[in-house]
GROMACS .gro file of N, CA and C in nm:
model
  303
    1MET      N    1   9.925   8.551  18.220
    1MET     CA    2   9.913   8.482  18.348
    1MET      C    3   9.774   8.534  18.408
    2ASP      N    4   9.695   8.432  18.448
    2ASP     CA    5   9.572   8.461  18.511
    2ASP      C    6   9.585   8.538  18.639
    3GLY      N    7   9.518   8.647  18.661
    3GLY     CA    8   9.514   8.718  18.786
    3GLY      C    9   9.636   8.808  18.819
    4TRP      N   10   9.735   8.808  18.727
    4TRP     CA   11   9.847   8.902  18.752
    4TRP      C   12   9.833   9.028  18.686
    5LEU      N   13   9.847   9.144  18.758
    5LEU     CA   14   9.839   9.286  18.705
    5LEU      C   15   9.954   9.310  18.614
    6PHE      N   16  10.071   9.270  18.658
    6PHE     CA   17  10.186   9.293  18.579
    6PHE      C   18  10.261   9.151  18.548
    7GLN      N   19  10.321   9.149  18.435
    7GLN     CA   20  10.389   9.024  18.398
    7GLN      C   21  10.524   9.066  18.335
    8SER      N   22  10.611   8.968  18.326
    8SER     CA   23  10.739   9.000  18.259
    8SER      C   24  10.726   8.999  18.103
    9GLU      N   25  10.824   9.034  18.038
    9GLU     CA   26  10.821   9.032  17.896
    9GLU      C   27  10.783   8.898  17.834
   10ARG      N   28  10.824   8.792  17.906
   10ARG     CA   29  10.790   8.656  17.860
   10ARG      C   30  10.668   8.600  17.923
   11GLY      N   31  10.590   8.684  17.987
   11GLY     CA   32  10.460   8.645  18.043
   11GLY      C   33  10.466   8.580  18.173
   12GLY      N   34  10.577   8.589  18.244
   12GLY     CA   35  10.601   8.532  18.373
   12GLY      C   36  10.572   8.636  18.484
   13VAL      N   37  10.619   8.589  18.600
   13VAL     CA   38  10.612   8.679  18.724
   13VAL      C   39  10.716   8.778  18.715
   14VAL      N   40  10.695   8.914  18.742
   14VAL     CA   41  10.791   9.012  18.746
   14VAL      C   42  10.888   8.987  18.867
   15ALA      N   43  11.013   8.983  18.844
   15ALA     CA   44  11.116   8.964  18.950
   15ALA      C   45  11.111   9.070  19.051
   16SER      N   46  11.122   9.035  19.176
   16SER     CA   47  11.111   9.132  19.280
   16SER      C   48  11.206   9.250  19.276
   17THR      N   49  11.333   9.223  19.209
   17THR     CA   50  11.423   9.322  19.180
   17THR      C   51  11.389   9.427  19.075
   18ALA      N   52  11.291   9.395  18.992
   18ALA     CA   53  11.239   9.482  18.890
   18ALA      C   54  11.102   9.545  18.919
   19TYR      N   55  11.044   9.497  19.030
   19TYR     CA   56  10.909   9.539  19.055
   19TYR      C   57  10.884   9.687  19.065
   20THR      N   58  10.971   9.751  19.140
   20THR     CA   59  10.969   9.899  19.158
   20THR      C   60  10.977   9.968  19.028
   21GLU      N   61  11.056   9.934  18.943
   21GLU     CA   62  11.074   9.989  18.803
   21GLU      C   63  10.943   9.980  18.732
   22VAL      N   64  10.889   9.854  18.737
   22VAL     CA   65  10.766   9.834  18.659
   22VAL      C   66  10.655   9.908  18.717
   23TRP      N   67  10.644   9.923  18.859
   23TRP     CA   68  10.541   9.999  18.923
   23TRP      C   69  10.554  10.155  18.875
   24GLN      N   70  10.672  10.210  18.879
   24GLN     CA   71  10.701  10.348  18.852
   24GLN      C   72  10.649  10.372  18.700
   25GLU      N   73  10.678  10.280  18.614
   25GLU     CA   74  10.635  10.305  18.472
   25GLU      C   75  10.480  10.296  18.454
   26ALA      N   76  10.422  10.197  18.536
   26ALA     CA   77  10.279  10.191  18.534
   26ALA      C   78  10.213  10.322  18.587
   27ARG      N   79  10.269  10.375  18.691
   27ARG     CA   80  10.214  10.501  18.736
   27ARG      C   81  10.223  10.615  18.630
   28LYS      N   82  10.328  10.613  18.550
   28LYS     CA   83  10.345  10.722  18.447
   28LYS      C   84  10.232  10.706  18.342
   29LEU      N   85  10.204  10.580  18.309
   29LEU     CA   86  10.097  10.548  18.215
   29LEU      C   87   9.958  10.577  18.268
   30ALA      N   88   9.934  10.548  18.397
   30ALA     CA   89   9.793  10.550  18.452
   30ALA      C   90   9.754  10.685  18.511
   31LEU      N   91   9.863  10.763  18.558
   31LEU     CA   92   9.831  10.888  18.624
   31LEU      C   93   9.859  11.012  18.542
   32THR      N   94   9.806  11.120  18.590
   32THR     CA   95   9.842  11.250  18.522
   32THR      C   96   9.981  11.300  18.563
   33PRO      N   97  10.042  11.386  18.494
   33PRO     CA   98  10.181  11.421  18.529
   33PRO      C   99  10.184  11.480  18.679
   34ALA      N  100  10.084  11.555  18.725
   34ALA     CA  101  10.071  11.609  18.855
   34ALA      C  102  10.066  11.499  18.957
   35GLN      N  103   9.986  11.384  18.925
   35GLN     CA  104   9.980  11.277  19.008
   35GLN      C  105  10.107  11.199  19.025
   36VAL      N  106  10.171  11.186  18.917
   36VAL     CA  107  10.298  11.111  18.915
   36VAL      C  108  10.400  11.179  19.013
   37THR      N  109  10.397  11.310  19.024
   37THR     CA  110  10.500  11.365  19.111
   37THR      C  111  10.450  11.383  19.245
   38SER      N  112  10.316  11.338  19.273
   38SER     CA  113  10.267  11.333  19.402
   38SER      C  114  10.287  11.208  19.473
   39PRO      N  115  10.259  11.199  19.605
   39PRO     CA  116  10.283  11.055  19.672
   39PRO      C  117  10.171  10.961  19.645
   40LEU      N  118  10.076  10.992  19.552
   40LEU     CA  119   9.970  10.897  19.526
   40LEU      C  120  10.021  10.770  19.473
   41ALA      N  121   9.995  10.659  19.544
   41ALA     CA  122  10.033  10.519  19.495
   41ALA      C  123  10.185  10.515  19.463
   42ARG      N  124  10.254  10.585  19.543
   42ARG     CA  125  10.409  10.584  19.513
   42ARG      C  126  10.465  10.445  19.526
   43ARG      N  127  10.414  10.365  19.617
   43ARG     CA  128  10.459  10.232  19.636
   43ARG      C  129  10.339  10.139  19.622
   44PRO      N  130  10.355  10.015  19.579
   44PRO     CA  131  10.234   9.922  19.568
   44PRO      C  132  10.169   9.915  19.724
   45TYR      N  133  10.248   9.917  19.822
   45TYR     CA  134  10.202   9.902  19.960
   45TYR      C  135  10.105  10.015  19.987
   46ASP      N  136  10.112  10.135  19.929
   46ASP     CA  137  10.028  10.243  19.945
   46ASP      C  138   9.880  10.205  19.913
   47LEU      N  139   9.873  10.129  19.813
   47LEU     CA  140   9.732  10.084  19.768
   47LEU      C  141   9.673   9.985  19.883
   48ARG      N  142   9.758   9.901  19.929
   48ARG     CA  143   9.709   9.810  20.034
   48ARG      C  144   9.668   9.890  20.164
   49HIS      N  145   9.748   9.976  20.196
   49HIS     CA  146   9.727  10.074  20.312
   49HIS      C  147   9.600  10.146  20.288
   50THR      N  148   9.577  10.197  20.170
   50THR     CA  149   9.445  10.267  20.144
   50THR      C  150   9.331  10.182  20.148
   51ALA      N  151   9.336  10.061  20.099
   51ALA     CA  152   9.232   9.963  20.100
   51ALA      C  153   9.191   9.931  20.243
   52VAL      N  154   9.289   9.896  20.327
   52VAL     CA  155   9.257   9.862  20.461
   52VAL      C  156   9.203   9.972  20.537
   53SER      N  157   9.249  10.089  20.515
   53SER     CA  158   9.190  10.208  20.585
   53SER      C  159   9.050  10.238  20.543
   54LEU      N  160   9.023  10.220  20.408
   54LEU     CA  161   8.891  10.231  20.359
   54LEU      C  162   8.796  10.133  20.422
   55TRP      N  163   8.834  10.004  20.427
   55TRP     CA  164   8.747   9.901  20.483
   55TRP      C  165   8.714   9.928  20.624
   56LEU      N  166   8.819   9.973  20.711
   56LEU     CA  167   8.785  10.006  20.848
   56LEU      C  168   8.699  10.121  20.867
   57ASN      N  169   8.724  10.239  20.787
   57ASN     CA  170   8.630  10.343  20.791
   57ASN      C  171   8.491  10.320  20.740
   58ALA      N  172   8.479  10.220  20.660
   58ALA     CA  173   8.348  10.181  20.593
   58ALA      C  174   8.266  10.093  20.703
   59GLY      N  175   8.325  10.067  20.811
   59GLY     CA  176   8.263   9.988  20.913
   59GLY      C  177   8.278   9.841  20.908
   60VAL      N  178   8.365   9.786  20.824
   60VAL     CA  179   8.393   9.645  20.819
   60VAL      C  180   8.460   9.613  20.950
   61SER      N  181   8.421   9.496  21.011
   61SER     CA  182   8.473   9.465  21.140
   61SER      C  183   8.625   9.436  21.129
   62ALA      N  184   8.683   9.468  21.241
   62ALA     CA  185   8.838   9.445  21.249
   62ALA      C  186   8.875   9.307  21.230
   63PRO      N  187   8.807   9.205  21.280
   63PRO     CA  188   8.843   9.064  21.249
   63PRO      C  189   8.841   9.034  21.101
   64ASP      N  190   8.734   9.082  21.032
   64ASP     CA  191   8.713   9.060  20.886
   64ASP      C  192   8.830   9.135  20.808
   65VAL      N  193   8.863   9.256  20.840
   65VAL     CA  194   8.965   9.335  20.782
   65VAL      C  195   9.092   9.264  20.800
   66ALA      N  196   9.128   9.224  20.916
   66ALA     CA  197   9.250   9.154  20.947
   66ALA      C  198   9.267   9.031  20.874
   67GLU      N  199   9.159   8.948  20.853
   67GLU     CA  200   9.163   8.831  20.776
   67GLU      C  201   9.196   8.867  20.632
   68ARG      N  202   9.128   8.966  20.570
   68ARG     CA  203   9.144   9.005  20.433
   68ARG      C  204   9.284   9.051  20.415
   69ALA      N  205   9.343   9.118  20.518
   69ALA     CA  206   9.472   9.178  20.499
   69ALA      C  207   9.586   9.088  20.532
   70GLY      N  208   9.553   8.976  20.599
   70GLY     CA  209   9.658   8.879  20.640
   70GLY      C  210   9.721   8.920  20.761
   71HIS      N  211   9.648   8.997  20.856
   71HIS     CA  212   9.705   9.039  20.982
   71HIS      C  213   9.627   8.977  21.091
   72SER      N  214   9.682   8.982  21.205
   72SER     CA  215   9.620   8.948  21.328
   72SER      C  216   9.530   9.068  21.365
   73VAL      N  217   9.427   9.063  21.449
   73VAL     CA  218   9.356   9.184  21.484
   73VAL      C  219   9.447   9.278  21.561
   74ASP      N  220   9.532   9.221  21.651
   74ASP     CA  221   9.625   9.307  21.727
   74ASP      C  222   9.709   9.395  21.632
   75VAL      N  223   9.777   9.330  21.531
   75VAL     CA  224   9.862   9.408  21.442
   75VAL      C  225   9.782   9.501  21.367
   76LEU      N  226   9.658   9.471  21.316
   76LEU     CA  227   9.579   9.560  21.238
   76LEU      C  228   9.556   9.672  21.314
   77LEU      N  229   9.507   9.668  21.443
   77LEU     CA  230   9.474   9.792  21.515
   77LEU      C  231   9.600   9.872  21.554
   78GLN      N  232   9.718   9.801  21.576
   78GLN     CA  233   9.840   9.887  21.609
   78GLN      C  234   9.871   9.970  21.492
   79VAL      N  235   9.860   9.915  21.369
   79VAL     CA  236   9.903   9.983  21.253
   79VAL      C  237   9.801  10.081  21.201
   80TYR      N  238   9.672  10.046  21.202
   80TYR     CA  239   9.575  10.119  21.132
   80TYR      C  240   9.480  10.199  21.222
   81ALA      N  241   9.489  10.184  21.354
   81ALA     CA  242   9.395  10.255  21.441
   81ALA      C  243   9.397  10.405  21.415
   82LYS      N  244   9.505  10.469  21.389
   82LYS     CA  245   9.522  10.607  21.359
   82LYS      C  246   9.445  10.645  21.230
   83CYS      N  247   9.417  10.557  21.154
   83CYS     CA  248   9.358  10.583  21.026
   83CYS      C  249   9.198  10.585  21.036
   84LEU      N  250   9.142  10.563  21.150
   84LEU     CA  251   8.996  10.571  21.167
   84LEU      C  252   8.948  10.710  21.187
   85ASP      N  253   8.866  10.763  21.105
   85ASP     CA  254   8.814  10.901  21.104
   85ASP      C  255   8.670  10.894  21.162
   86ASP      N  256   8.639  10.983  21.245
   86ASP     CA  257   8.510  11.013  21.295
   86ASP      C  258   8.440  10.888  21.355
   87GLN      N  259   8.509  10.794  21.401
   87GLN     CA  260   8.458  10.672  21.450
   87GLN      C  261   8.386  10.692  21.586
   88GLN      N  262   8.419  10.791  21.659
   88GLN     CA  263   8.358  10.813  21.796
   88GLN      C  264   8.203  10.854  21.767
   89GLU      N  265   8.187  10.933  21.678
   89GLU     CA  266   8.047  10.977  21.658
   89GLU      C  267   7.962  10.861  21.603
   90ILE      N  268   8.017  10.778  21.517
   90ILE     CA  269   7.942  10.660  21.470
   90ILE      C  270   7.916  10.562  21.576
   91ALA      N  271   8.021  10.545  21.660
   91ALA     CA  272   7.999  10.440  21.780
   91ALA      C  273   7.894  10.494  21.872
   92ASN      N  274   7.896  10.631  21.905
   92ASN     CA  275   7.794  10.689  21.989
   92ASN      C  276   7.656  10.665  21.937
   93ARG      N  277   7.636  10.684  21.802
   93ARG     CA  278   7.510  10.662  21.740
   93ARG      C  279   7.455  10.519  21.754
   94ARG      N  280   7.552  10.428  21.730
   94ARG     CA  281   7.516  10.287  21.740
   94ARG      C  282   7.480  10.251  21.880
   95ILE      N  283   7.562  10.299  21.979
   95ILE     CA  284   7.518  10.272  22.112
   95ILE      C  285   7.385  10.327  22.152
   96ASP      N  286   7.364  10.450  22.105
   96ASP     CA  287   7.225  10.507  22.134
   96ASP      C  288   7.111  10.433  22.069
   97ASP      N  289   7.140  10.392  21.935
   97ASP     CA  290   7.041  10.309  21.872
   97ASP      C  291   7.023  10.174  21.947
   98ALA      N  292   7.117  10.116  21.989
   98ALA     CA  293   7.105   9.980  22.066
   98ALA      C  294   7.022  10.000  22.196
   99LEU      N  295   7.053  10.108  22.262
   99LEU     CA  296   6.988  10.135  22.388
   99LEU      C  297   6.833  10.172  22.364
  100ALA      N  298   6.806  10.232  22.255
  100ALA     CA  299   6.665  10.269  22.223
  100ALA      C  300   6.581  10.151  22.173
  101ALA      N  301   6.649  10.050  22.133
  101ALA     CA  302   6.580   9.925  22.082
  101ALA      C  303   6.507   9.844  22.182
   0.00000   0.00000   0.00000
């Protein structure tokens, strides 16, 4: 199937009831034994959370991140605002640069 990371034995969509089992088996194949016992990518949602946090910390605008994640900006900021690291220093620098221009 085009675009699917995982597929059933017959090439179809993995049933939602089997997805966790498939995910856990994929982790065992892709990660080291130490990583498998860690919380790294324990659930597929963890990858989504990591991606959204990365985008925000990289300076992608909240409306753009919200659109990519399928959230409203309000929901995005309620859920992910705590994931923003060192943003105050970046904001101060941007404000200073704008005032100096």
